[in-house]
mmCIF file of C-alpha atoms and ligand atoms in Angstrom:
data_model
loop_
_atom_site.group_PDB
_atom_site.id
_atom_site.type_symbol
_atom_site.label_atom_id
_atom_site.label_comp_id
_atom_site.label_asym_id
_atom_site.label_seq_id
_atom_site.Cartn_x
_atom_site.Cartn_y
_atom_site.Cartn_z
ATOM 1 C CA UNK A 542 37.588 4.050 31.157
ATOM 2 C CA UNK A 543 37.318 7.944 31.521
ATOM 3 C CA UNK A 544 34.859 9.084 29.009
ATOM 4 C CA UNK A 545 34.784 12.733 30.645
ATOM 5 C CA UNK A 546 31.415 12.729 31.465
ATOM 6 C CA UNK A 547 30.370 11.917 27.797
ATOM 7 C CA UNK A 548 27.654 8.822 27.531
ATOM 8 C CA UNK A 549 27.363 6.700 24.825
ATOM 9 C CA UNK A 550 24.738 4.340 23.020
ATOM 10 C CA UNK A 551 24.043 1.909 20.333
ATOM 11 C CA UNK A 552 20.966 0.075 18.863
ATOM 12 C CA UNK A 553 19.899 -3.445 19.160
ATOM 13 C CA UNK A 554 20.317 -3.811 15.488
ATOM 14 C CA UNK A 555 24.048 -2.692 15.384
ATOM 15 C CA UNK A 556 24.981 -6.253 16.732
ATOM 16 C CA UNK A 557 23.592 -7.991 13.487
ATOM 17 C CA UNK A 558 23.538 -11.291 11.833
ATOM 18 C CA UNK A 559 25.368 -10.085 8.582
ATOM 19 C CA UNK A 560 23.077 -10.546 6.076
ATOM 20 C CA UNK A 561 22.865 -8.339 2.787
ATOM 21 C CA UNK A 562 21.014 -7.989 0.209
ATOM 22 C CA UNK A 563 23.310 -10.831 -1.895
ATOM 23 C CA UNK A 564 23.273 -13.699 1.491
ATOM 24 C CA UNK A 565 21.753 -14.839 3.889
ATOM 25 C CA UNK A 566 23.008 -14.641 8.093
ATOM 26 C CA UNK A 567 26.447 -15.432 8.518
ATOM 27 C CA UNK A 568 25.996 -14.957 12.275
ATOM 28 C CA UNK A 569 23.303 -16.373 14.913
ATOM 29 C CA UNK A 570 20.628 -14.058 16.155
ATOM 30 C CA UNK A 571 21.754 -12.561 19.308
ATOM 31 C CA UNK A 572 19.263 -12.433 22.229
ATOM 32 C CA UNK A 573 18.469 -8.852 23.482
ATOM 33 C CA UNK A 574 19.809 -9.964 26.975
ATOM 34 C CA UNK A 575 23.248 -10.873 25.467
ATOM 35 C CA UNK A 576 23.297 -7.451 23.808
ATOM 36 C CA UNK A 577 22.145 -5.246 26.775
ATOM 37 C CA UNK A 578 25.289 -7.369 28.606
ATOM 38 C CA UNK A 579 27.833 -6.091 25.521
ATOM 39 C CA UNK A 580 26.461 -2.738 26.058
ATOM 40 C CA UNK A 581 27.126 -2.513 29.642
ATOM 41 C CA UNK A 582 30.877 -4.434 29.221
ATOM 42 C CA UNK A 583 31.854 -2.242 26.105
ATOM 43 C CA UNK A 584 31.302 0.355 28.528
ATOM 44 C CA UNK A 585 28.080 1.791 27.418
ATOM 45 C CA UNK A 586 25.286 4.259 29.097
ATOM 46 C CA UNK A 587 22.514 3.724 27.219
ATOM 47 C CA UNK A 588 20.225 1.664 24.865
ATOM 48 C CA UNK A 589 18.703 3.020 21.529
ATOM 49 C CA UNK A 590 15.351 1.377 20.686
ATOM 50 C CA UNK A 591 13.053 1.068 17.616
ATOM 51 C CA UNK A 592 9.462 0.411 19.035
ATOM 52 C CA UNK A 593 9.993 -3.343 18.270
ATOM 53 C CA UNK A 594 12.970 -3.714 19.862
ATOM 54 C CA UNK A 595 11.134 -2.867 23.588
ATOM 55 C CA UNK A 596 7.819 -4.962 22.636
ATOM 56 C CA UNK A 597 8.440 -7.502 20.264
ATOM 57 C CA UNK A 598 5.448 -8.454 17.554
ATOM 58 C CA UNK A 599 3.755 -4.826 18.619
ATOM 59 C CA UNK A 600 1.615 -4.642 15.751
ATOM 60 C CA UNK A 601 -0.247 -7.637 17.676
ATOM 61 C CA UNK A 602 -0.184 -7.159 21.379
ATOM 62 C CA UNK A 603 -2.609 -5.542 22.954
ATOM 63 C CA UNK A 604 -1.916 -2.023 24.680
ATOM 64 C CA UNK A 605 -2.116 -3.028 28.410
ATOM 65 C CA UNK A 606 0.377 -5.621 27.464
ATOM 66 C CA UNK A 607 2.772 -3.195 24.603
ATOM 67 C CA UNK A 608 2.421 -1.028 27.927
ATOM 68 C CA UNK A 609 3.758 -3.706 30.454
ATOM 69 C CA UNK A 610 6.288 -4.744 28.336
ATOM 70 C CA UNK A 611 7.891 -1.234 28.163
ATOM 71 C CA UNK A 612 7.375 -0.960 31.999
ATOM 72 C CA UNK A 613 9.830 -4.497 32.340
ATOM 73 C CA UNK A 614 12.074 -3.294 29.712
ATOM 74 C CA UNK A 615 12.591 0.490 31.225
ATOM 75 C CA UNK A 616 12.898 -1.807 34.619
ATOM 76 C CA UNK A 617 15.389 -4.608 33.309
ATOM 77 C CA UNK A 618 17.394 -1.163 32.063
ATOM 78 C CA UNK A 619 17.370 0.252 35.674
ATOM 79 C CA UNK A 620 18.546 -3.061 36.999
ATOM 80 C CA UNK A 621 21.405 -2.764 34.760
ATOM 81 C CA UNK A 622 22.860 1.030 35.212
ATOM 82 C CA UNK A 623 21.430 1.787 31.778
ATOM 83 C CA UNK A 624 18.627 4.176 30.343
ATOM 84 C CA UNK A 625 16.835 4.311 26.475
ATOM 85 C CA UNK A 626 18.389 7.023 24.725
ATOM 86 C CA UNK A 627 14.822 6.981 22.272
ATOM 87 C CA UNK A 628 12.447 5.634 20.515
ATOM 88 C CA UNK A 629 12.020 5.109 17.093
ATOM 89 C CA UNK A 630 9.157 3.794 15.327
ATOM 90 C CA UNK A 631 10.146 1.007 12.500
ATOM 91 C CA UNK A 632 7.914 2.526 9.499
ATOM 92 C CA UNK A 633 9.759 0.296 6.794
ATOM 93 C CA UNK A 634 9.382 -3.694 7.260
ATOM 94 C CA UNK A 635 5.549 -3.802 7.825
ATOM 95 C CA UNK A 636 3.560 -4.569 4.673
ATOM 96 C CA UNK A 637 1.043 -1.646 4.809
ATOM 97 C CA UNK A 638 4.699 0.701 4.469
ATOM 98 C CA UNK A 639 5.732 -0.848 1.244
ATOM 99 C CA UNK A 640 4.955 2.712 -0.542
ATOM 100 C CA UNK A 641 6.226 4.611 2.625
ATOM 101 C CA UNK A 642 4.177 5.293 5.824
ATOM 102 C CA UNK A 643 3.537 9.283 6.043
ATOM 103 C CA UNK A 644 3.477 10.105 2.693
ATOM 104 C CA UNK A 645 2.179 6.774 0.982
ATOM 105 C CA UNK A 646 -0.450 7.065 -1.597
ATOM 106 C CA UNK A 647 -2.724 4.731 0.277
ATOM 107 C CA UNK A 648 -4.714 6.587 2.974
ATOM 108 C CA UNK A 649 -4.844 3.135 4.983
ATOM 109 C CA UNK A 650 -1.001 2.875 5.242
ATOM 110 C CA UNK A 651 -0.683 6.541 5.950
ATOM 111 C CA UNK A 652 -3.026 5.941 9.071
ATOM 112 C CA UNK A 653 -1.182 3.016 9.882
ATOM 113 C CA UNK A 654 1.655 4.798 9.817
ATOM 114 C CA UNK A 655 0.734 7.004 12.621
ATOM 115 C CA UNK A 656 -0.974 4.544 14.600
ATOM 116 C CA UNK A 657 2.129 2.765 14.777
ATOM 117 C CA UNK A 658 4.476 5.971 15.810
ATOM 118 C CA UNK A 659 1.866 7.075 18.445
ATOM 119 C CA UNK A 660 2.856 3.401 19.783
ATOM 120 C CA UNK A 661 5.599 4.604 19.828
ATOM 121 C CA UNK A 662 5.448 7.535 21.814
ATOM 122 C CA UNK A 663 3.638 5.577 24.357
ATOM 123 C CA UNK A 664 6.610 2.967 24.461
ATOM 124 C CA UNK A 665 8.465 6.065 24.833
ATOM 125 C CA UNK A 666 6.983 7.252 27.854
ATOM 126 C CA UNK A 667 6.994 4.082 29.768
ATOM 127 C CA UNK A 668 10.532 3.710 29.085
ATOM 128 C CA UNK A 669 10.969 7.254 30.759
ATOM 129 C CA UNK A 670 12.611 8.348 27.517
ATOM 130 C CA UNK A 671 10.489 11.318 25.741
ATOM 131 C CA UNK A 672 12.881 11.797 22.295
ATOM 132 C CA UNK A 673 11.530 9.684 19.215
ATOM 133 C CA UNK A 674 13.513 9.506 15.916
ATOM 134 C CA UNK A 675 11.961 9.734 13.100
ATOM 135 C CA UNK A 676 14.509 8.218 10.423
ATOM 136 C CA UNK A 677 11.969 8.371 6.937
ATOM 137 C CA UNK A 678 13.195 5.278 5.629
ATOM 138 C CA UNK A 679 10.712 4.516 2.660
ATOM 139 C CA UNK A 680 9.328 8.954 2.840
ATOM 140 C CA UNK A 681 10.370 8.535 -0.709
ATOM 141 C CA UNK A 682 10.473 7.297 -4.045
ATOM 142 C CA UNK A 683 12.038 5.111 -6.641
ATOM 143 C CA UNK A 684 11.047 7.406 -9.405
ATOM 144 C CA UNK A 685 10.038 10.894 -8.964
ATOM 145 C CA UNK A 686 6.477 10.782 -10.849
ATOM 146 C CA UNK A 687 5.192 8.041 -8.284
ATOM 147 C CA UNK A 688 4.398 10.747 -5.563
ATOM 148 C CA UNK A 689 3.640 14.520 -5.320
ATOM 149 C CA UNK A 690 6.189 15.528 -3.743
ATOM 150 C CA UNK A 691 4.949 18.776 -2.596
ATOM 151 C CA UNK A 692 1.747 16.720 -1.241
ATOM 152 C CA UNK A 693 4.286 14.522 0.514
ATOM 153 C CA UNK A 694 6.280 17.029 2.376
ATOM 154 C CA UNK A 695 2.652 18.653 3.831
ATOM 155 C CA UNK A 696 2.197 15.013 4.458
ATOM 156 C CA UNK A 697 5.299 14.568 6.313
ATOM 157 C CA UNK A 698 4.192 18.081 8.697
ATOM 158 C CA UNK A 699 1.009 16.528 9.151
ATOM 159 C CA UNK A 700 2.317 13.251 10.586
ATOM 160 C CA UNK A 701 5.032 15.197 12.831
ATOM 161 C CA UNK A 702 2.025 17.452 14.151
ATOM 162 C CA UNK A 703 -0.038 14.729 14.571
ATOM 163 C CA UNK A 704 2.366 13.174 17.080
ATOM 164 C CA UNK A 705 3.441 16.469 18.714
ATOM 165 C CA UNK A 706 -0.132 16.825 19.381
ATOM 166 C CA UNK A 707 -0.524 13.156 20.892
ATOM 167 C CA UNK A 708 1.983 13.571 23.217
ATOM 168 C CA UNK A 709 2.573 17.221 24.688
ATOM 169 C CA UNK A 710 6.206 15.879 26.598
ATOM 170 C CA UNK A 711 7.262 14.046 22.998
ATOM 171 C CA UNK A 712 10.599 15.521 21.721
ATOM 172 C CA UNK A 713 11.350 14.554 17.708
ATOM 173 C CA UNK A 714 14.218 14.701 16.227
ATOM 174 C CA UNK A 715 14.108 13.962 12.649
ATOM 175 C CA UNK A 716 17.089 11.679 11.290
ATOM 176 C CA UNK A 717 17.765 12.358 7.393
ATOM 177 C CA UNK A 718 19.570 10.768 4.929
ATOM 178 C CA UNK A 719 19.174 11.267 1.310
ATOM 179 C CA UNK A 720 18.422 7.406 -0.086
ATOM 180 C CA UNK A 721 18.721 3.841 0.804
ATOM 181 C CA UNK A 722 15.852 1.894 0.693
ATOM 182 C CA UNK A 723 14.661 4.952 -1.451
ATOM 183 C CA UNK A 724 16.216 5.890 -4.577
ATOM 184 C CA UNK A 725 16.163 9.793 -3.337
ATOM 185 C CA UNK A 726 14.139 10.562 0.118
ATOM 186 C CA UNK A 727 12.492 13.797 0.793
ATOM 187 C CA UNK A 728 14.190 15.024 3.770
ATOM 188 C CA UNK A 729 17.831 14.418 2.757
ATOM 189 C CA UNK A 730 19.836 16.436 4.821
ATOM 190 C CA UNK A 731 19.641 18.412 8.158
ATOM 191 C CA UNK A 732 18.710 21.419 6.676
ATOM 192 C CA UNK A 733 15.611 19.593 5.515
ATOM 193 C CA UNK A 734 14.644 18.434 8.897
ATOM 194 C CA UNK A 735 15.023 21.360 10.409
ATOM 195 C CA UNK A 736 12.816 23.582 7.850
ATOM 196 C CA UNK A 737 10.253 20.342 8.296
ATOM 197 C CA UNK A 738 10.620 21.135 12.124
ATOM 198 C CA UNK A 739 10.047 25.102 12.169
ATOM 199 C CA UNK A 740 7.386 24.613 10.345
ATOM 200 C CA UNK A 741 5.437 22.235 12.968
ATOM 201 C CA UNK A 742 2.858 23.263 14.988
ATOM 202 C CA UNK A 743 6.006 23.581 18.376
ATOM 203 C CA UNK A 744 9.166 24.015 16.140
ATOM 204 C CA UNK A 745 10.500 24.137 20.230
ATOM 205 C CA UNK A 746 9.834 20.379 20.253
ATOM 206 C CA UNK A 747 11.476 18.881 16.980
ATOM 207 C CA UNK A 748 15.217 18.503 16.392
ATOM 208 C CA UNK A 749 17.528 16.870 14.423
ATOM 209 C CA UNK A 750 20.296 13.453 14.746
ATOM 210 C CA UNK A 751 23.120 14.128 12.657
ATOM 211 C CA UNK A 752 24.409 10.445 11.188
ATOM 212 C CA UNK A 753 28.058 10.999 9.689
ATOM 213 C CA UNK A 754 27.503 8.539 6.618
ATOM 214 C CA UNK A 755 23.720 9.937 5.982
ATOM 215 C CA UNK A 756 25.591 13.354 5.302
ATOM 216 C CA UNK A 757 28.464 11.683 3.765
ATOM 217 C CA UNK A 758 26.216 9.988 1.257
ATOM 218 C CA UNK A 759 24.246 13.582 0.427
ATOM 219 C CA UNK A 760 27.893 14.824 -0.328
ATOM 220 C CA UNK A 761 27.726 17.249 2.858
ATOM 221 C CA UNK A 762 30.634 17.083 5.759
ATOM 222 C CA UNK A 763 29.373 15.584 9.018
ATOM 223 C CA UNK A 764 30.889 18.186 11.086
ATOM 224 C CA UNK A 765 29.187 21.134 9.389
ATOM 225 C CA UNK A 766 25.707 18.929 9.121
ATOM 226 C CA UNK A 767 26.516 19.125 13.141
ATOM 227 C CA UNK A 768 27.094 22.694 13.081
ATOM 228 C CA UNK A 769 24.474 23.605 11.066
ATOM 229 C CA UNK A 770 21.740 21.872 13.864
ATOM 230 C CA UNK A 771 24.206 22.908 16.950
ATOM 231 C CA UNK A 772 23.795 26.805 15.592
ATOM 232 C CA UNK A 773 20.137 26.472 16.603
ATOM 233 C CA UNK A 774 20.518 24.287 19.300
ATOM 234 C CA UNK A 775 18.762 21.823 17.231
ATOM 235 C CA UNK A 776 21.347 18.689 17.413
ATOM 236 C CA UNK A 777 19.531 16.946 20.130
ATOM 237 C CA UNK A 778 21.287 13.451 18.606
ATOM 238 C CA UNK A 779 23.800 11.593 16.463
ATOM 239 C CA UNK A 780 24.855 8.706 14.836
ATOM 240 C CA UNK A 781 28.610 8.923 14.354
ATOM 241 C CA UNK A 782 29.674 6.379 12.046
ATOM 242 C CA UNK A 783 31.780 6.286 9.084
ATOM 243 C CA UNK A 784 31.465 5.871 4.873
ATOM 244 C CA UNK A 785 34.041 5.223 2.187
ATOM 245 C CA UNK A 786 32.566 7.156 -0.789
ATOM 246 C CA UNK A 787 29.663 6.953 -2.176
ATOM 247 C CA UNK A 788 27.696 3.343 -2.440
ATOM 248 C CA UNK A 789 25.500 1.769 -0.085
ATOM 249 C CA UNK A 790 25.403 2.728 3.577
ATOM 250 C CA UNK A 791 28.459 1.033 5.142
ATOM 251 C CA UNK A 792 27.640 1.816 8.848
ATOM 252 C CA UNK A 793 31.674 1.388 9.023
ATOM 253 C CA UNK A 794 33.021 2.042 12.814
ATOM 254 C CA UNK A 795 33.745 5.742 13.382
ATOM 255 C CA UNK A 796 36.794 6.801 12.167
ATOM 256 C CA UNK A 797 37.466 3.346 10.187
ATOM 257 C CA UNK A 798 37.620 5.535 6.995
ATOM 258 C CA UNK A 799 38.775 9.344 7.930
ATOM 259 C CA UNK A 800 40.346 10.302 10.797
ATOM 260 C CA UNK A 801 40.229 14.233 10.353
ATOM 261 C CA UNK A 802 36.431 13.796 8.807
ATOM 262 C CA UNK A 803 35.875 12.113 12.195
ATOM 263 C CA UNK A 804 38.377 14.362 14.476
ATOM 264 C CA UNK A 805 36.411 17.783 12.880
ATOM 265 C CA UNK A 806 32.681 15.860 14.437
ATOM 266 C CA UNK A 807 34.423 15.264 18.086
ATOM 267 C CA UNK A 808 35.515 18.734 17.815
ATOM 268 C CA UNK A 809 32.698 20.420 17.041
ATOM 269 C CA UNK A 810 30.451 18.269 19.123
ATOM 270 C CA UNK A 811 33.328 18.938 22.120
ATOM 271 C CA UNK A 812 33.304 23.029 21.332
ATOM 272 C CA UNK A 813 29.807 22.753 21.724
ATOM 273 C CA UNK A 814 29.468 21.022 25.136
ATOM 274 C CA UNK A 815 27.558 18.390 23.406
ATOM 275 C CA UNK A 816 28.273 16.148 26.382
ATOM 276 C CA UNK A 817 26.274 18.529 28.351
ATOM 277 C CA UNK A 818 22.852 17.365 26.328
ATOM 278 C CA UNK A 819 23.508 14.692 24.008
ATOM 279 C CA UNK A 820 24.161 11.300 23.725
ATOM 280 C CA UNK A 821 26.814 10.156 21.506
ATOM 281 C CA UNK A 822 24.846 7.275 19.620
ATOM 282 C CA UNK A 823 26.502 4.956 17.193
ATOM 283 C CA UNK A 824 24.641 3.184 14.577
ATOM 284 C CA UNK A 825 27.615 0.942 13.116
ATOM 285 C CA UNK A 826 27.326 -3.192 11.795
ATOM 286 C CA UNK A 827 30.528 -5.345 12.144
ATOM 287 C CA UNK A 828 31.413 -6.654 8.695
ATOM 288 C CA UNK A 829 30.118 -9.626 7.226
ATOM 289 C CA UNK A 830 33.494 -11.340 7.675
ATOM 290 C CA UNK A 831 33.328 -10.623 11.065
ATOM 291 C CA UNK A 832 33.438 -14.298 13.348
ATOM 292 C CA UNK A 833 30.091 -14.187 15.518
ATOM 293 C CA UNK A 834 32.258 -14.626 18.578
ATOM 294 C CA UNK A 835 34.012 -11.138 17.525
ATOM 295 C CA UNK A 836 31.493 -9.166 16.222
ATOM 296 C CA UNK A 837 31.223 -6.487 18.875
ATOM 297 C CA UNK A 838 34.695 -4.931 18.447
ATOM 298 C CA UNK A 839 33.259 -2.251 15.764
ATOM 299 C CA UNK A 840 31.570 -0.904 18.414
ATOM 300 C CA UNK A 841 34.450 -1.031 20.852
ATOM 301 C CA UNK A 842 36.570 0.401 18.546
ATOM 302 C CA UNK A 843 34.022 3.435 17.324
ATOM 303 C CA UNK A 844 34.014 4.074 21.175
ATOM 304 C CA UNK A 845 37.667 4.429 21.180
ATOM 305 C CA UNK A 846 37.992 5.914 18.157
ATOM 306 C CA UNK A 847 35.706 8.521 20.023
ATOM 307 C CA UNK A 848 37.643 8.835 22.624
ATOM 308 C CA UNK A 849 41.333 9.318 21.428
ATOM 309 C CA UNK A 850 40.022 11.752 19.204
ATOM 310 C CA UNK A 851 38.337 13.692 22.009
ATOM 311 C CA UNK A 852 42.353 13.627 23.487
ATOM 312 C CA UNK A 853 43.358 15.019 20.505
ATOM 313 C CA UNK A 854 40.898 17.798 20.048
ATOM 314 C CA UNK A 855 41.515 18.804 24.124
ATOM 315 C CA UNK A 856 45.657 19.141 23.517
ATOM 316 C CA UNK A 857 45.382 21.078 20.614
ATOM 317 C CA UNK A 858 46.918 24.512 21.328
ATOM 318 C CA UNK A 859 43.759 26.681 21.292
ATOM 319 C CA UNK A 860 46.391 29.908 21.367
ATOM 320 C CA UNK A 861 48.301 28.459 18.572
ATOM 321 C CA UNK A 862 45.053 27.814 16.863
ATOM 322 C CA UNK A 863 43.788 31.193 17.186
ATOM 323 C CA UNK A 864 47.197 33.023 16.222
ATOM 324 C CA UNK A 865 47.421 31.081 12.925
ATOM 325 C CA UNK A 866 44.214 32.207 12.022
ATOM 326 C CA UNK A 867 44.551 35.362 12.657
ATOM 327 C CA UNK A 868 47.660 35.092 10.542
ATOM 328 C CA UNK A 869 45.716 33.247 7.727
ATOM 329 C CA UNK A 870 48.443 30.887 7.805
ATOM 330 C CA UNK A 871 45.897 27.855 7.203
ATOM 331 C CA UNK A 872 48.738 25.495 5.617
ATOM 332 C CA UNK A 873 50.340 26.118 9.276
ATOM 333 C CA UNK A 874 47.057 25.103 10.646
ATOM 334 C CA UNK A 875 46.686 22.254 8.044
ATOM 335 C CA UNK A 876 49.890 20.678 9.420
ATOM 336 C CA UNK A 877 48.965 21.056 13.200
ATOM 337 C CA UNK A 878 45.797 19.179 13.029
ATOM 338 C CA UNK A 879 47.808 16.549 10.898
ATOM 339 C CA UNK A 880 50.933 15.947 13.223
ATOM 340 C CA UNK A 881 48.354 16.306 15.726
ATOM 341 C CA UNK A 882 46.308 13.048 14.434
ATOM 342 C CA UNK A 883 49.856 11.648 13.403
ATOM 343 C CA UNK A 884 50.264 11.517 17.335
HETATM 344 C C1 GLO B 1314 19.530 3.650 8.645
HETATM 345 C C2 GLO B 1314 19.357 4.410 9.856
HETATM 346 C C3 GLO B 1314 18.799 3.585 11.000
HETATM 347 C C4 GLO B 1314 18.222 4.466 12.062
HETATM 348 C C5 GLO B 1314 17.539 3.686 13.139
HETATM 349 C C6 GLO B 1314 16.883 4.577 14.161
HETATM 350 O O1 GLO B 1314 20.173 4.022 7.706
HETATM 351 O O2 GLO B 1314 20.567 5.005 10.218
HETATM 352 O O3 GLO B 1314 19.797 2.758 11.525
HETATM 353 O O4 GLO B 1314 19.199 5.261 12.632
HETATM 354 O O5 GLO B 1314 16.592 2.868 12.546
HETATM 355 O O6 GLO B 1314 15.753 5.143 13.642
HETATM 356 MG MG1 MG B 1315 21.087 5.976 11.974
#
């Protein structure tokens, strides 16, 4: 498969059981061995981790052995061809994050919280990967009197200092999305996490992950969330994926939903060289109807997806392009991009 010298990545928890919030699994567990061998066969570069997924039960191993556990995991990756993308810490499942980690009311949860992320970093570091993501799953509430939110955002500086300061080679990049498990979170879109960033004590040192249905759900275009972070040389990440509308997050295979939504983030990542310093990540779940024997071809087909669109974006007529806008003949335009993904 020519990927022209983009790599690509998924997480451990985009090969998933199925369950929702209505049922139960549908589909067996699958063990992290089997999914590091779909990675590799789907054609994959890399492996996206939360701290969990390299040391399982973390919050009650002790650190030589969180520490040796990395080591085998950054080694079992080596074996394989394959490297860790990053490392995020899982802030929302543990008990003492019920309110939220960083910006929880209870002091003890808000130290646990950052106990568990340096963790993190040091999982990081033995896995020879130095970016964490910081997706702020529960950095929110369910109604807005709960938490000061002005308290909460210097909360959520204080917790991405604290970490820069813990480990001088750790790269963030912060990964928002505006709600889900929160009713509304406080760093909803890229522009968020990149004020949050320049405001840290090494702005140089925090970035942002772009993930299509995160900006899809705010209302914002993907490709412009991109463009925003790319401006600054801030998109260090993304999670292309796609959304139909606004409900829950669907996670639906890139493309699945709108081709030119998905064309304009290949083209934008491509005019940017993002191949050059990214990854192209994908955080998408097969759907529940999905047989367990089949339930890897979302991510074959996001890959694809990925892929043809890239061919499409390179045969475009960049003269063409240029002359009709220079003519302001956008309906021109409109129709070249259209036969263009009409093939
Ligand atoms: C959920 C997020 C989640 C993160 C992942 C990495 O909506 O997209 O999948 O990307 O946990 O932090
Ligand atoms: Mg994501």
């Amino acid at each position: 498969m020519e990927k022209n010298g983009y790599r690509f990545s998924f997480g451990p928890w985009n090969i998933h059981e199925g369950a929702d919030p209505f049922g139960p699994p549908v589909r067996p567990s699958v063990a992290f061995a089997d999914k590091l061998t779909a990675l590799k066969d789907l054609g994959f570069d890399a492996m996206q981790f939360h701290d969990d997924d390299a040391v399982p039960d973390l919050d009650s191993v002790s650190h030589g052995e969180m520490l040796r556990q990395a080591r085998a995991m950054r080694q079992l990756l080596a074996d394989n061809g394959l490297f860790a993308e990053f490392v995020a810490p899982r802030l929302w499942e543990h008990p003492m994050t019920i309110d939220g980690g960083y910006t929880s009311n209870n002091p003890a949860a808000r130290a646990y919280a950052i106990e568990r992320s340096k963790k993190a970093a040091d999982i990081g570091r033995e896995l020879g990967c130095n970016l964490m993501v910081l997706w702020l799953a529960r950095e929110g509430t369910y109604i807005r009197e709960a938490k000061d939110a002005v308290l909460a955002t210097h909360r959520l500086l204080e917790a991405v200092n604290a970490l820069l300061d813990y480990d001088p080679a750790l790269r963030i990049v912060i990964e928002p999305k505006p709600n889900e498990p929160m009713d509304l979170a406080y760093i909803p879109t890229i522009g968020h996490a990149l004020a949050l960033g320049m405001q840290s004590s090494d702005p140089v040192r925090v970035g942002a992950l772009v993930e299509s249905a995160h900006a899809i759900l705010a209302g914002l275009d993907p490709s412009d969330e991109m463009s925003f972070a790319l401006a600054f040389d801030k998109l260090w990440s993304v999670h292309l994926n796609d959304q139909n509308g606004l409900k829950f997050d669907q996670d639906k295979a890139f493309g699945s939903v709108d081709l030119r939504r998905a064309f304009n983030q290949v083209r934008v990542l491509d005019e940017n060289r993002f191949w050059e310093t990214g990854v192209i990540g994908l955080d998408v779940k097969a759907m529940r109807t999905q047989p367990a024997e089949l339930a890897t071809k979302h991510l074959r087909n996001s890959l694809h997806a990925f892929l043809r669109l890239l061919d499409v974006v390179r045969s475009l007529d960049r003269a063409q392009v240029d002359e009709l806008i220079a003519a302001r003949d956008y309906e021109e335009l409109d129709w070249l991009v259209v036969s263009s993904l009409l093939g």
